[in-house]
Coordinates of C-alpha atoms in Angstrom, one line a residue:
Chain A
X1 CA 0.0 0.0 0.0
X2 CA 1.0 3.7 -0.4
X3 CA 2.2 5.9 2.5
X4 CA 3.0 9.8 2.6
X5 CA 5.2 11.3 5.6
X6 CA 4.9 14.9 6.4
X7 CA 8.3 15.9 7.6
X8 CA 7.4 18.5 9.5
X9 CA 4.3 18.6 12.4
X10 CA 4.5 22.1 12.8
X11 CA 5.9 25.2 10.8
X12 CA 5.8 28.6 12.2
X13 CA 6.6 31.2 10.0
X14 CA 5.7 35.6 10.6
X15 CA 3.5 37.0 8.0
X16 CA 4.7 37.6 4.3
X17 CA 8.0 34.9 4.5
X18 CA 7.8 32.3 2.0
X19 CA 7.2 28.5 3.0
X20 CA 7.4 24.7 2.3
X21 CA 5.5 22.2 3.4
X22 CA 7.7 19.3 2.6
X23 CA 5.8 15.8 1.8
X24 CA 7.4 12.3 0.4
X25 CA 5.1 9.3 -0.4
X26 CA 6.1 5.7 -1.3
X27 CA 4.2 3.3 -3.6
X28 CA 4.2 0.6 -5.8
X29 CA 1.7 1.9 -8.3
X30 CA 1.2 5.2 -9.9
X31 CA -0.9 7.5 -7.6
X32 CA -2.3 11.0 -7.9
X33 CA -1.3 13.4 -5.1
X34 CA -3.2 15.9 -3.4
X35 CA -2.6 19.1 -0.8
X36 CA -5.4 19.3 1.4
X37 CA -6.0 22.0 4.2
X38 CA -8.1 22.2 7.3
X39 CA -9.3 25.5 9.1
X40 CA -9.8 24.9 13.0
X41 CA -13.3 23.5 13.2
X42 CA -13.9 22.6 9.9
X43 CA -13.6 19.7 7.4
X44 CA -10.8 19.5 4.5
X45 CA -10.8 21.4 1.6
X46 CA -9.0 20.5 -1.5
X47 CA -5.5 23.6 -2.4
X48 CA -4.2 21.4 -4.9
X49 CA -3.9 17.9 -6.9
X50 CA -1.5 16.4 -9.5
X51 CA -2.8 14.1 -11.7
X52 CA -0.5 13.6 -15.1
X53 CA 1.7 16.5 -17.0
X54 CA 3.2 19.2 -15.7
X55 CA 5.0 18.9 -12.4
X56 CA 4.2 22.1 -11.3
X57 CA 0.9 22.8 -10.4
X58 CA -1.1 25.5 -9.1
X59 CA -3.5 25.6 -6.1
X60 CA -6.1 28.2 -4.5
X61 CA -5.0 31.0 -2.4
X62 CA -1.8 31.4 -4.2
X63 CA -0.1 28.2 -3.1
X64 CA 1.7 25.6 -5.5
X65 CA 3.5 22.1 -5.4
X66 CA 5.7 20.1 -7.5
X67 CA 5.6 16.3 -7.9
X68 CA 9.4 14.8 -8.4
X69 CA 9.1 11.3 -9.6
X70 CA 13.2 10.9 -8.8
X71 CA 12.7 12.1 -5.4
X72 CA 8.9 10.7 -4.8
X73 CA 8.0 14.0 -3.4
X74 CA 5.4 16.7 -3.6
X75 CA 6.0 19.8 -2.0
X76 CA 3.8 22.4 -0.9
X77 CA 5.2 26.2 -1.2
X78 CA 3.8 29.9 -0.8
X79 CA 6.3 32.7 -1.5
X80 CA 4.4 34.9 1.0
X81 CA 1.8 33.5 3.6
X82 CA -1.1 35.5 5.6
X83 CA -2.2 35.7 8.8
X84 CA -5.3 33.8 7.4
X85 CA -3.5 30.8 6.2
X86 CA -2.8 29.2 9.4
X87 CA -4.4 25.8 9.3
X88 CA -3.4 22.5 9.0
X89 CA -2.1 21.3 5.8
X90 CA -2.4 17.8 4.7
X91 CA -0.5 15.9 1.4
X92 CA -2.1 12.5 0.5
X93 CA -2.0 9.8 -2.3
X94 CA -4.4 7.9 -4.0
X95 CA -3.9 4.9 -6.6
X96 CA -5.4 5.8 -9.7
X97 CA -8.2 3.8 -8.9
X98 CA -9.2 5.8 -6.1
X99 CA -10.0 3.1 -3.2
X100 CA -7.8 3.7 -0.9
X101 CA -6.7 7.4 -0.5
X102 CA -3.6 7.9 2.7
X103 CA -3.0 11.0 4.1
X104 CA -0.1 12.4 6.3
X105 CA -0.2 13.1 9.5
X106 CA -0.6 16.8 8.8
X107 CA 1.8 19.9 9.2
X108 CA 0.1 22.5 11.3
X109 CA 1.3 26.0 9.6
X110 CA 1.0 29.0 12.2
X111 CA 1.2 32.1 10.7
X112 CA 3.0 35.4 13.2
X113 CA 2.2 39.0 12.8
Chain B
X1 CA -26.4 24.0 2.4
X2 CA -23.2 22.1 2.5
X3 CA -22.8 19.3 -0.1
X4 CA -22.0 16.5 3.0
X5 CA -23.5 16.7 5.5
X6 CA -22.6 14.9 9.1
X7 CA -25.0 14.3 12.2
X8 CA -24.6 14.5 14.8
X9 CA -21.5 17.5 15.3
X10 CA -20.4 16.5 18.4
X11 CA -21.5 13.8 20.6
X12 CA -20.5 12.4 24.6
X13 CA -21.3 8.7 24.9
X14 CA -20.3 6.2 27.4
X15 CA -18.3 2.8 26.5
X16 CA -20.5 -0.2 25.8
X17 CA -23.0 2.2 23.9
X18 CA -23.8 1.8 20.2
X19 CA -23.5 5.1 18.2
X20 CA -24.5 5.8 14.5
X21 CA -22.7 8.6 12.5
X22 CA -24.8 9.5 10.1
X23 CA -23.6 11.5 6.2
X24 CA -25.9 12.9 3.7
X25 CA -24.5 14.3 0.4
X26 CA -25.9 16.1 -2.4
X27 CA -23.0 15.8 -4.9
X28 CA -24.3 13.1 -7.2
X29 CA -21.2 11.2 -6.4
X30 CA -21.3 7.0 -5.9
X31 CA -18.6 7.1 -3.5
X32 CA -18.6 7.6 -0.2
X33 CA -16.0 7.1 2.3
X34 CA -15.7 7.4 6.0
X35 CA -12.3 8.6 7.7
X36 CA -11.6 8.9 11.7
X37 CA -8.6 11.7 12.2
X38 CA -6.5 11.6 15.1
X39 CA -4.1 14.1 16.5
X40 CA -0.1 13.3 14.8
X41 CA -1.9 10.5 12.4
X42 CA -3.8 12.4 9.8
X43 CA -6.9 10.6 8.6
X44 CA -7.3 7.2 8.7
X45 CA -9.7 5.3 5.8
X46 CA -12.3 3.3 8.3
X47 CA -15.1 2.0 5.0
X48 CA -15.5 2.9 1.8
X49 CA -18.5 2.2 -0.6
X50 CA -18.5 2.5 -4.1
X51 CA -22.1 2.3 -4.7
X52 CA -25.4 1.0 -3.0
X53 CA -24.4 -2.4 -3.2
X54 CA -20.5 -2.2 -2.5
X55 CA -18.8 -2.1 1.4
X56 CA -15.3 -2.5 1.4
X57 CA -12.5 -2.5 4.5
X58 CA -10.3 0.0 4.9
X59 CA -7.4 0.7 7.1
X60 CA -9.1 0.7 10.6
X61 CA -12.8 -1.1 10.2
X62 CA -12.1 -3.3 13.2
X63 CA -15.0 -2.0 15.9
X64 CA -16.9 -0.2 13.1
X65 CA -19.6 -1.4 10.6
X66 CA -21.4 0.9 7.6
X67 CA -24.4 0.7 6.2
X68 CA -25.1 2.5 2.6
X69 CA -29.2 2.7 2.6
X70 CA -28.9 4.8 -0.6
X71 CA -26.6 7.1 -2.8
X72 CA -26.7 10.0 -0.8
X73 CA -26.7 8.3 2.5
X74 CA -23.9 6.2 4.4
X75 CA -23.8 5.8 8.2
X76 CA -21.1 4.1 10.4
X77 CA -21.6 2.7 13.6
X78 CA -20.3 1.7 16.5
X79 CA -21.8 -2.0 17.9
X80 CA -20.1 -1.6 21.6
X81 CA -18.2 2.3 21.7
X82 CA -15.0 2.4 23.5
X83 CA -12.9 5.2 25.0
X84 CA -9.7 4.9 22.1
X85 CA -12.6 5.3 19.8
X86 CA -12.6 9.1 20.5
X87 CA -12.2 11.0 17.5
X88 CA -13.0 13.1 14.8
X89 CA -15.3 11.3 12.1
X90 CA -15.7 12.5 8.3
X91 CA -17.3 11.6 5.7
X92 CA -16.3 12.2 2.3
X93 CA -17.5 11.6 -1.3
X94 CA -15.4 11.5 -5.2
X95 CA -16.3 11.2 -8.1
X96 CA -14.2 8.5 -10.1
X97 CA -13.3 10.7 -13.1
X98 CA -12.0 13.6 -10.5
X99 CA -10.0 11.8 -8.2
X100 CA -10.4 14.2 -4.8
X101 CA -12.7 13.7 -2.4
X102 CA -15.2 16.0 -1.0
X103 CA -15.5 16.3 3.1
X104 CA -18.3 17.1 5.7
X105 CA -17.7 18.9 8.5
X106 CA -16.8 16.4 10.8
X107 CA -18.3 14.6 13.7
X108 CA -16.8 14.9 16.9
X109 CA -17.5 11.4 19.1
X110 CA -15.9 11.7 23.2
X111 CA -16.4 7.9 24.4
X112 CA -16.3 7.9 28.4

């Protein structure tokens, strides 16, 4: 089965720096990979996916990710964050067929004024 | 109104009491999915049904069973609840030819 470790639980970062989430998955199969986030009391929403072509791909909220085959990673970055996205951020990886969908264990990103 | 939709929010039980979590969703979407998330574990894939007539394991079902009474509706439940079965419950839907699942809002369960 596939796995994804975040490798880091917690990220603080002041207002306007750029970050990285960093995420590296493992699997036998070709998967698609997804960023998810989480605001407190609330369910996930999707930022980003890849699915096939280009390796750099674009999310909501200005936030991007790039799959590296070589490396079997998929990176989450923002060259300048806001107050408003602290939240939790989780990667995850799905098999093409979709049945089975494993998620980190989640990078909480706090956000300083 | 949201496109999942969990009941109850939150609920306190005590251990030996059966619970049903209960999802509703409006999407359209055959698949449903039910996920427990756990503080420093991310979310972990309890059932997943990929139509009325199709319940299949995931990575935790031990102490959980589902039942999906139509496409819009799958509930989980808990026969006999106990205390390490405190969580945070959501329900999700996909659509196969998308890939990304859609969540509810969660369901908050505190076994005593």
């Amino acid at each position: 089965a596939q796995s994804v470790t975040q490798l880091d639980s917690q990220v603080p970062v002041f207002e306007e720096a750029p970050v990285e989430l960093r995420c590296n998955y493992s699997s036998s199969v070709s998967v698609y990979l997804f960023w998810y986030v989480q605001y407190p009391n609330q369910g996930l929403q999707l930022l980003l996916k890849y699915l096939s072509g280009s390796t750099l791909v674009k999310g909501i909220n200005g936030f991007e990710a790039e799959f590296n085959k070589s490396q079997t990673s998929f990176h989450l970055r923002k060259p300048s964050v806001h107050i408003s996205d602290t939240a939790e951020y989780f990667c995850a990886v799905s098999p093409y067929n979709n049945n089975d969908m494993r998620f980190g264990a989640g990078t909480r990103l706090t956000v300083k004024p | 109104d949201a496109d999942v939709t969990q009941t109850p929010r939150n609920r306190i039980t005590k251990t030996g009491k059966r619970i049903m979590l209960e999802c509703s969703q409006t999407k359209g979407h055959d698949r449903m999915y039910w996920y427990r998330q756990d503080p420093g574990l991310g979310l972990r894939l309890i059932y997943y049904s990929f139509d009325v007539k199709d319940i299949n394991k995931g990575e935790i079902s031990d102490g959980y069973s589902v039942s999906r009474q139509a496409q819009a509706k799958f509930s989980l439940s808990l026969e006999s609840a106990i205390p390490n079965q405190t969580a945070l419950y959501f329900c999700a839907t996909s659509d196969y030819r998308v890939g990304e699942l859609f969540f509810g809002e969660g369901s908050r369960l505190t076994v005593l």
